[in-house]
Amino acid sequence: MPRTPRKPTRAALTERSDVSVYFDRAKKLWRAEIRLRQDPHTGRWRVKKVSSKNKNTFYDKLSTTLDELDQGVDSPAHFTVADCVAEFLRDQLSDVGPNTRDNYTRLARTHITPYLDRHLLTQLRVADVLAWLRGRKKQLSSRTLRLVLSLLERAIRYAQVQEMVSRNVAELARLDQRGRLKGDRPGRPSKSMTLDQAVAVLKAAEGTRWYAYLVTSIVTGARTEEIRALRWGQIETAGEVPTIHVWASVREGGDTKTHRSRRSLELPALAVKAIGAHRAMQARERLAAAELWKDHDLVFCTRTGSPLDRHNVLRELRTIMRKAGLNDKEWTARELRHTFVSLLSDHEVSIEEISLLVGHNGTDTTERVYRHQLRPVRRSAARAMDDILNDVG
């Protein structure tokens, strides 16, 4: 926990040659001037000022300011949240597209500065951010609410880098996918398909453009954002060991979730066959689309070559789930990864092997999120999947 600053005594303040304390009788204010540094060209000192009508409040503010300065925090006296956001928009969005820059600027002017503009950045509290979020929640979608909070968080982080504020209060008020504060309610627990359910889903998808997507997801355990970013250059099916290289994702920046998530996996025969058929199907779609085709070299894309988003995947997945006789409302794309882990676990693949296959930094995460039992035998995922799904395809 951050320590509570102690009120500096008059004796302690007298010992500091950089601090001047006095009472302004004309305005009936207690004031302090803290000399920070001298301009080498003009010789003038930069001064930070603190004032308050109440003597006790004044000493509290002075103590806090001195403590922040000792930690390297140096914010202008009247630097507000609005100033912070405006500076971030001006300095940090030069490398984004004009549409993104205009969208961020509009969101800030509409949903942040009108409500938090008068708050001094150094005095902004988590409670202030939470009150702002509650007020905006009735007017905004969950997605937009998370976006404006992220924008505020990034703006304050930029001020942190410049040592203008010591902590990021927006970072402490994060929201979940439904616009709720994280920790308020437990999220929907993920589940996995049984072997019979997985086989039913794959059979329901046979002959469709989503069959290879489902096969690849289930037999490799790649995350949905990794599958959607997969390019043809990352798949090798002609060599002695068919391989898929999971090196990227559609996350911001294009990186995988963690460094360990960058991995190369052997492809089972079922996936090799499905991907070969998918390549031929995509070639036909490309010819049909003609000049409308947008070539991103994506393995899985729309009928015109554009990248898929999570809504495309969820909509098609639910259609296939219904066809397979499952309740489509109970399943999302992330359950395909859970199914991969569950099937390997039931087939006696060790926790250490599964941890490496799914790209975790250690077995703790795998055990906590995906596994309900440990098995001692270590086997190759590709060979195991060939055994597990030998009746499919």
Short mmCIF file of C-alpha atoms in Angstrom, two decimals:
data_model
loop_
_atom_site.label_atom_id
_atom_site.label_comp_id
_atom_site.label_asym_id
_atom_site.label_seq_id
_atom_site.Cartn_x
_atom_site.Cartn_y
_atom_site.Cartn_z
CA MET A 1 0.00 0.00 0.00
CA PRO A 2 1.21 3.56 -0.66
CA ARG A 3 2.44 5.16 2.52
CA THR A 4 0.50 8.07 3.99
CA PRO A 5 2.61 11.23 3.89
CA ARG A 6 3.32 12.75 7.27
CA LYS A 7 2.72 16.43 7.84
CA PRO A 8 6.05 18.21 7.64
CA THR A 9 6.81 20.19 10.76
CA ARG A 10 7.77 23.84 10.56
CA ALA A 11 11.27 22.91 11.64
CA ALA A 12 11.55 20.35 8.84
CA LEU A 13 10.33 22.87 6.30
CA THR A 14 12.78 25.48 7.55
CA GLU A 15 15.62 23.06 6.84
CA ARG A 16 14.58 22.79 3.17
CA SER A 17 16.01 25.72 1.28
CA ASP A 18 13.88 24.88 -1.77
CA VAL A 19 10.55 25.39 0.07
CA SER A 20 9.01 28.72 1.05
CA VAL A 21 5.86 28.77 3.19
CA TYR A 22 3.82 31.89 3.93
CA PHE A 23 0.29 33.13 4.62
CA ASP A 24 -1.28 35.36 1.98
CA ARG A 25 -3.28 37.80 4.09
CA ALA A 26 -4.92 39.48 1.10
CA LYS A 27 -6.47 36.25 -0.19
CA LYS A 28 -6.47 34.47 3.16
CA LEU A 29 -4.56 31.49 1.78
CA TRP A 30 -1.71 29.38 3.05
CA ARG A 31 0.83 29.16 0.24
CA ALA A 32 4.05 27.27 -0.50
CA GLU A 33 6.51 27.66 -3.34
CA ILE A 34 8.84 24.78 -4.14
CA ARG A 35 11.82 25.58 -6.33
CA LEU A 36 12.41 22.73 -8.79
CA ARG A 37 15.17 23.60 -11.25
CA GLN A 38 16.81 26.62 -12.83
CA ASP A 39 16.62 27.39 -16.53
CA PRO A 40 20.25 27.43 -17.75
CA HIS A 41 19.47 30.10 -20.37
CA THR A 42 17.31 32.57 -18.45
CA GLY A 43 18.42 31.79 -14.91
CA ARG A 44 14.79 31.70 -13.79
CA TRP A 45 13.64 28.99 -11.41
CA ARG A 46 10.72 26.73 -12.14
CA VAL A 47 8.43 26.86 -9.14
CA LYS A 48 5.67 24.52 -8.04
CA LYS A 49 2.96 26.13 -5.91
CA VAL A 50 0.63 24.70 -3.27
CA SER A 51 -2.17 26.59 -1.57
CA SER A 52 -5.22 26.10 0.64
CA LYS A 53 -7.45 28.15 2.93
CA ASN A 54 -7.34 25.49 5.63
CA LYS A 55 -4.00 25.15 7.39
CA ASN A 56 -4.28 21.40 8.01
CA THR A 57 -5.35 20.75 4.42
CA PHE A 58 -2.48 22.90 3.23
CA TYR A 59 0.10 20.87 5.11
CA ASP A 60 -1.45 17.63 3.81
CA LYS A 61 -1.22 18.88 0.22
CA LEU A 62 2.30 20.18 0.72
CA SER A 63 3.43 16.89 2.22
CA THR A 64 1.88 14.90 -0.63
CA THR A 65 3.46 17.18 -3.24
CA LEU A 66 6.90 16.92 -1.66
CA ASP A 67 6.55 13.15 -1.44
CA GLU A 68 5.62 12.93 -5.14
CA LEU A 69 8.52 15.16 -6.11
CA ASP A 70 10.88 12.95 -4.13
CA GLN A 71 9.55 9.99 -6.16
CA GLY A 72 10.24 11.84 -9.41
CA VAL A 73 6.66 12.99 -10.06
CA ASP A 74 6.54 16.54 -11.40
CA SER A 75 3.13 17.61 -12.64
CA PRO A 76 2.28 21.22 -13.55
CA ALA A 77 0.18 22.88 -10.86
CA HIS A 78 -3.02 23.05 -12.93
CA PHE A 79 -2.56 19.98 -15.13
CA THR A 80 -6.06 18.52 -15.44
CA VAL A 81 -7.39 15.24 -16.80
CA ALA A 82 -8.48 17.15 -19.90
CA ASP A 83 -4.90 18.41 -20.35
CA CYS A 84 -3.59 14.88 -19.94
CA VAL A 85 -5.94 13.41 -22.54
CA ALA A 86 -5.32 16.28 -24.98
CA GLU A 87 -1.55 15.83 -24.68
CA PHE A 88 -1.85 12.10 -25.28
CA LEU A 89 -4.01 12.63 -28.38
CA ARG A 90 -1.57 15.20 -29.71
CA ASP A 91 1.68 13.31 -29.08
CA GLN A 92 0.87 9.61 -29.26
CA LEU A 93 -1.50 9.12 -32.21
CA SER A 94 0.75 10.24 -35.05
CA ASP A 95 1.30 6.66 -36.24
CA VAL A 96 -2.37 5.59 -36.37
CA GLY A 97 -4.77 6.01 -39.25
CA PRO A 98 -6.88 9.16 -39.58
CA ASN A 99 -10.11 7.27 -38.88
CA THR A 100 -8.72 5.85 -35.63
CA ARG A 101 -7.37 9.25 -34.59
CA ASP A 102 -10.70 10.93 -35.31
CA ASN A 103 -12.57 8.21 -33.41
CA TYR A 104 -10.34 8.56 -30.33
CA THR A 105 -10.63 12.33 -30.41
CA ARG A 106 -14.42 12.15 -30.67
CA LEU A 107 -14.67 9.65 -27.80
CA ALA A 108 -12.45 11.80 -25.58
CA ARG A 109 -14.34 15.02 -26.29
CA THR A 110 -17.74 13.38 -25.89
CA HIS A 111 -17.29 10.95 -23.01
CA ILE A 112 -14.17 11.85 -21.01
CA THR A 113 -13.33 15.54 -20.84
CA PRO A 114 -16.90 16.82 -20.24
CA TYR A 115 -17.06 14.72 -17.07
CA LEU A 116 -13.47 14.63 -15.74
CA ASP A 117 -11.99 17.81 -17.19
CA ARG A 118 -11.94 19.79 -13.93
CA HIS A 119 -10.14 17.10 -11.94
CA LEU A 120 -6.45 17.75 -11.43
CA LEU A 121 -4.58 14.70 -12.67
CA THR A 122 -2.61 14.25 -9.44
CA GLN A 123 -5.83 14.40 -7.41
CA LEU A 124 -7.92 12.06 -9.55
CA ARG A 125 -9.08 9.09 -7.44
CA VAL A 126 -10.29 5.62 -8.33
CA ALA A 127 -13.67 6.63 -6.87
CA ASP A 128 -13.87 9.48 -9.40
CA VAL A 129 -13.23 7.10 -12.28
CA LEU A 130 -15.80 4.60 -10.98
CA ALA A 131 -18.43 7.34 -10.61
CA TRP A 132 -17.73 8.46 -14.18
CA LEU A 133 -18.04 4.89 -15.47
CA ARG A 134 -21.36 4.34 -13.68
CA GLY A 135 -22.73 7.52 -15.20
CA ARG A 136 -21.61 6.57 -18.71
CA LYS A 137 -22.74 2.93 -18.44
CA LYS A 138 -26.38 3.86 -19.03
CA GLN A 139 -25.53 5.72 -22.22
CA LEU A 140 -22.84 3.54 -23.84
CA SER A 141 -22.48 -0.01 -25.04
CA SER A 142 -20.11 -2.29 -23.12
CA ARG A 143 -17.61 -2.13 -25.97
CA THR A 144 -17.59 1.68 -26.11
CA LEU A 145 -17.37 1.90 -22.32
CA ARG A 146 -14.28 -0.33 -22.31
CA LEU A 147 -12.81 1.71 -25.16
CA VAL A 148 -13.13 5.08 -23.40
CA LEU A 149 -11.71 3.61 -20.18
CA SER A 150 -8.79 2.19 -22.17
CA LEU A 151 -8.25 5.61 -23.74
CA LEU A 152 -8.14 7.27 -20.31
CA GLU A 153 -5.81 4.55 -19.03
CA ARG A 154 -3.39 5.05 -21.93
CA ALA A 155 -3.44 8.83 -21.49
CA ILE A 156 -2.58 8.55 -17.79
CA ARG A 157 0.11 5.97 -18.57
CA TYR A 158 1.68 8.51 -20.94
CA ALA A 159 1.70 11.02 -18.08
CA GLN A 160 3.32 8.37 -15.86
CA VAL A 161 6.11 7.93 -18.38
CA GLN A 162 6.75 11.68 -18.14
CA GLU A 163 6.76 11.37 -14.32
CA MET A 164 3.76 13.68 -13.98
CA VAL A 165 1.71 11.29 -11.86
CA SER A 166 2.67 8.39 -9.62
CA ARG A 167 -0.12 5.87 -10.26
CA ASN A 168 -2.71 5.09 -12.90
CA VAL A 169 -6.12 5.15 -11.25
CA ALA A 170 -7.88 4.18 -14.50
CA GLU A 171 -5.86 0.97 -14.55
CA LEU A 172 -7.46 0.00 -11.23
CA ALA A 173 -10.99 0.31 -12.65
CA ARG A 174 -10.93 -2.27 -15.42
CA LEU A 175 -14.07 -3.68 -17.00
CA ASP A 176 -15.00 -7.11 -18.25
CA GLN A 177 -16.55 -7.93 -21.64
CA ARG A 178 -19.98 -6.83 -20.40
CA GLY A 179 -18.88 -3.48 -19.07
CA ARG A 180 -18.78 -4.62 -15.44
CA LEU A 181 -15.93 -4.08 -13.06
CA LYS A 182 -13.72 -7.13 -13.05
CA GLY A 183 -14.26 -9.11 -9.90
CA ASP A 184 -17.87 -7.98 -9.40
CA ARG A 185 -19.23 -11.25 -10.81
CA PRO A 186 -17.58 -14.48 -11.79
CA GLY A 187 -17.32 -15.01 -15.54
CA ARG A 188 -19.04 -17.85 -17.35
CA PRO A 189 -16.90 -20.93 -16.78
CA SER A 190 -15.54 -22.48 -19.94
CA LYS A 191 -16.23 -26.10 -20.74
CA SER A 192 -15.10 -28.66 -23.26
CA MET A 193 -16.84 -31.01 -25.64
CA THR A 194 -16.77 -34.71 -25.07
CA LEU A 195 -15.26 -36.91 -27.75
CA ASP A 196 -18.73 -37.80 -29.07
CA GLN A 197 -19.72 -34.11 -29.21
CA ALA A 198 -16.47 -33.14 -30.97
CA VAL A 199 -16.97 -35.87 -33.58
CA ALA A 200 -20.59 -34.76 -34.09
CA VAL A 201 -19.51 -31.15 -34.61
CA LEU A 202 -16.82 -32.10 -37.13
CA LYS A 203 -19.22 -34.32 -39.04
CA ALA A 204 -21.78 -31.48 -39.10
CA ALA A 205 -19.15 -29.18 -40.60
CA GLU A 206 -17.92 -31.61 -43.27
CA GLY A 207 -18.12 -30.15 -46.77
CA THR A 208 -18.37 -26.56 -45.50
CA ARG A 209 -15.71 -23.84 -45.58
CA TRP A 210 -15.57 -24.04 -41.75
CA TYR A 211 -14.59 -27.69 -41.50
CA ALA A 212 -10.83 -27.04 -41.68
CA TYR A 213 -11.14 -24.17 -39.17
CA LEU A 214 -12.80 -26.45 -36.63
CA VAL A 215 -10.41 -29.33 -37.26
CA THR A 216 -7.36 -27.06 -36.91
CA SER A 217 -8.72 -25.51 -33.72
CA ILE A 218 -9.55 -28.81 -32.06
CA VAL A 219 -6.40 -30.74 -33.01
CA THR A 220 -3.85 -27.97 -32.30
CA GLY A 221 -5.40 -26.08 -29.36
CA ALA A 222 -4.52 -22.74 -30.97
CA ARG A 223 -6.42 -19.74 -29.65
CA THR A 224 -9.19 -18.34 -31.84
CA GLU A 225 -7.18 -15.11 -32.36
CA GLU A 226 -4.19 -17.21 -33.46
CA ILE A 227 -6.25 -19.25 -35.93
CA ARG A 228 -7.74 -16.12 -37.49
CA ALA A 229 -4.25 -14.64 -38.04
CA LEU A 230 -2.88 -17.84 -39.60
CA ARG A 231 -1.26 -17.39 -43.02
CA TRP A 232 -0.45 -20.00 -45.61
CA GLY A 233 3.27 -19.49 -45.08
CA GLN A 234 2.84 -20.77 -41.53
CA ILE A 235 1.61 -24.20 -42.65
CA GLU A 236 3.91 -26.87 -44.06
CA THR A 237 2.15 -30.02 -45.25
CA ALA A 238 4.55 -31.27 -47.91
CA GLY A 239 7.47 -32.24 -45.67
CA GLU A 240 8.15 -35.36 -43.65
CA VAL A 241 6.64 -33.72 -40.55
CA PRO A 242 3.56 -31.59 -41.39
CA THR A 243 3.79 -28.47 -39.22
CA ILE A 244 1.78 -25.44 -38.24
CA HIS A 245 3.70 -22.41 -36.94
CA VAL A 246 1.64 -20.43 -34.43
CA TRP A 247 3.59 -17.19 -34.53
CA ALA A 248 1.00 -14.40 -34.59
CA SER A 249 -2.50 -13.41 -33.56
CA VAL A 250 -5.05 -10.70 -34.26
CA ARG A 251 -4.30 -9.09 -30.91
CA GLU A 252 -3.11 -5.46 -30.92
CA GLY A 253 0.41 -5.43 -32.31
CA GLY A 254 -0.01 -8.83 -33.97
CA ASP A 255 1.89 -10.76 -31.30
CA THR A 256 0.79 -13.92 -29.56
CA LYS A 257 -0.53 -13.62 -26.02
CA THR A 258 2.86 -14.45 -24.47
CA HIS A 259 6.37 -15.18 -25.74
CA ARG A 260 5.86 -18.88 -24.94
CA SER A 261 2.76 -18.85 -27.15
CA ARG A 262 4.98 -18.69 -30.25
CA ARG A 263 5.24 -22.38 -31.06
CA SER A 264 5.44 -24.86 -33.92
CA LEU A 265 3.22 -27.95 -33.76
CA GLU A 266 3.10 -31.20 -35.67
CA LEU A 267 -0.15 -31.55 -37.62
CA PRO A 268 -2.12 -34.79 -37.37
CA ALA A 269 -3.24 -36.49 -40.59
CA LEU A 270 -6.83 -35.32 -40.15
CA ALA A 271 -5.73 -31.66 -40.18
CA VAL A 272 -3.43 -32.17 -43.19
CA LYS A 273 -6.31 -33.64 -45.18
CA ALA A 274 -8.76 -30.91 -44.08
CA ILE A 275 -6.33 -28.08 -44.86
CA GLY A 276 -5.60 -29.53 -48.31
CA ALA A 277 -9.32 -29.58 -49.14
CA HIS A 278 -9.68 -26.09 -47.71
CA ARG A 279 -6.88 -24.77 -49.93
CA ALA A 280 -8.68 -26.07 -53.01
CA MET A 281 -12.00 -24.62 -51.81
CA GLN A 282 -10.39 -21.22 -51.22
CA ALA A 283 -8.90 -21.25 -54.72
CA ARG A 284 -12.40 -21.68 -56.15
CA GLU A 285 -13.72 -18.84 -53.99
CA ARG A 286 -10.89 -16.63 -55.17
CA LEU A 287 -11.80 -17.24 -58.80
CA ALA A 288 -15.47 -16.54 -58.07
CA ALA A 289 -14.67 -13.29 -56.26
CA ALA A 290 -12.43 -12.08 -59.13
CA GLU A 291 -11.47 -8.43 -58.62
CA LEU A 292 -13.30 -8.31 -55.27
CA TRP A 293 -10.72 -10.67 -53.72
CA LYS A 294 -8.43 -9.01 -51.15
CA ASP A 295 -5.27 -11.05 -50.85
CA HIS A 296 -4.03 -11.18 -47.25
CA ASP A 297 -2.59 -14.70 -47.62
CA LEU A 298 -4.94 -15.80 -44.81
CA VAL A 299 -5.75 -19.47 -44.38
CA PHE A 300 -9.18 -18.65 -42.96
CA CYS A 301 -10.94 -15.58 -44.30
CA THR A 302 -14.21 -14.34 -45.75
CA ARG A 303 -15.34 -15.26 -49.28
CA THR A 304 -13.53 -12.17 -50.56
CA GLY A 305 -10.26 -12.76 -48.69
CA SER A 306 -10.86 -10.26 -45.86
CA PRO A 307 -9.87 -11.12 -42.27
CA LEU A 308 -12.44 -12.82 -40.06
CA ASP A 309 -13.60 -11.24 -36.83
CA ARG A 310 -14.92 -12.99 -33.75
CA HIS A 311 -18.52 -12.33 -34.80
CA ASN A 312 -18.00 -14.19 -38.10
CA VAL A 313 -16.59 -17.17 -36.22
CA LEU A 314 -19.24 -17.21 -33.49
CA ARG A 315 -22.12 -16.97 -35.97
CA GLU A 316 -20.89 -19.86 -38.10
CA LEU A 317 -19.87 -21.94 -35.09
CA ARG A 318 -23.35 -21.68 -33.61
CA THR A 319 -24.91 -22.74 -36.91
CA ILE A 320 -22.76 -25.87 -36.91
CA MET A 321 -23.44 -26.53 -33.22
CA ARG A 322 -27.18 -26.50 -33.89
CA LYS A 323 -26.73 -28.87 -36.80
CA ALA A 324 -24.73 -31.19 -34.50
CA GLY A 325 -27.59 -31.23 -31.99
CA LEU A 326 -25.92 -29.03 -29.36
CA ASN A 327 -27.28 -25.92 -27.67
CA ASP A 328 -25.54 -23.20 -29.71
CA LYS A 329 -25.98 -20.59 -26.97
CA GLU A 330 -23.73 -22.56 -24.63
CA TRP A 331 -20.64 -22.65 -26.86
CA THR A 332 -18.06 -20.15 -28.09
CA ALA A 333 -14.82 -20.47 -30.07
CA ARG A 334 -12.67 -20.66 -26.94
CA GLU A 335 -14.27 -24.00 -26.03
CA LEU A 336 -12.49 -25.54 -29.03
CA ARG A 337 -9.19 -24.95 -27.23
CA HIS A 338 -10.62 -26.37 -24.02
CA THR A 339 -11.75 -29.41 -25.99
CA PHE A 340 -8.20 -29.94 -27.26
CA VAL A 341 -6.86 -29.96 -23.70
CA SER A 342 -9.65 -32.19 -22.38
CA LEU A 343 -9.28 -34.79 -25.13
CA LEU A 344 -5.51 -35.01 -24.63
CA SER A 345 -5.93 -35.25 -20.88
CA ASP A 346 -8.43 -38.08 -21.20
CA HIS A 347 -5.99 -39.77 -23.60
CA GLU A 348 -3.24 -39.72 -20.95
CA VAL A 349 -1.05 -36.94 -22.35
CA SER A 350 0.90 -35.37 -19.48
CA ILE A 351 0.26 -31.92 -18.03
CA GLU A 352 3.81 -30.87 -18.96
CA GLU A 353 3.27 -31.79 -22.61
CA ILE A 354 -0.11 -30.06 -22.79
CA SER A 355 1.36 -26.91 -21.23
CA LEU A 356 3.95 -26.74 -24.00
CA LEU A 357 1.40 -27.48 -26.73
CA VAL A 358 -1.01 -24.69 -25.70
CA GLY A 359 1.82 -22.17 -25.20
CA HIS A 360 1.60 -21.63 -21.44
CA ASN A 361 4.53 -20.35 -19.40
CA GLY A 362 4.14 -23.24 -16.98
CA THR A 363 1.87 -26.03 -15.86
CA ASP A 364 0.14 -23.92 -13.19
CA THR A 365 -2.01 -22.06 -15.70
CA THR A 366 -2.83 -25.23 -17.61
CA GLU A 367 -3.78 -27.06 -14.46
CA ARG A 368 -5.86 -24.20 -13.08
CA VAL A 369 -7.79 -23.35 -16.24
CA TYR A 370 -7.97 -26.54 -18.28
CA ARG A 371 -7.23 -29.70 -16.35
CA HIS A 372 -9.25 -31.63 -13.77
CA GLN A 373 -6.90 -34.60 -13.48
CA LEU A 374 -3.26 -35.41 -14.11
CA ARG A 375 -2.02 -38.30 -16.23
CA PRO A 376 1.55 -39.63 -16.15
CA VAL A 377 2.05 -40.63 -19.79
CA ARG A 378 3.66 -38.19 -22.27
CA ARG A 379 2.75 -38.53 -25.95
CA SER A 380 2.82 -36.47 -29.13
CA ALA A 381 -0.37 -34.46 -29.66
CA ALA A 382 -0.44 -35.23 -33.38
CA ARG A 383 -0.27 -39.00 -32.83
CA ALA A 384 -2.76 -38.77 -30.00
CA MET A 385 -5.22 -36.81 -32.13
CA ASP A 386 -4.89 -39.35 -34.93
CA ASP A 387 -5.90 -42.02 -32.44
CA ILE A 388 -8.68 -39.97 -30.86
CA LEU A 389 -10.36 -38.88 -34.10
CA ASN A 390 -9.62 -41.90 -36.25
CA ASP A 391 -13.29 -42.24 -37.22
CA VAL A 392 -13.53 -38.72 -38.64
CA GLY A 393 -12.77 -37.84 -42.26
#
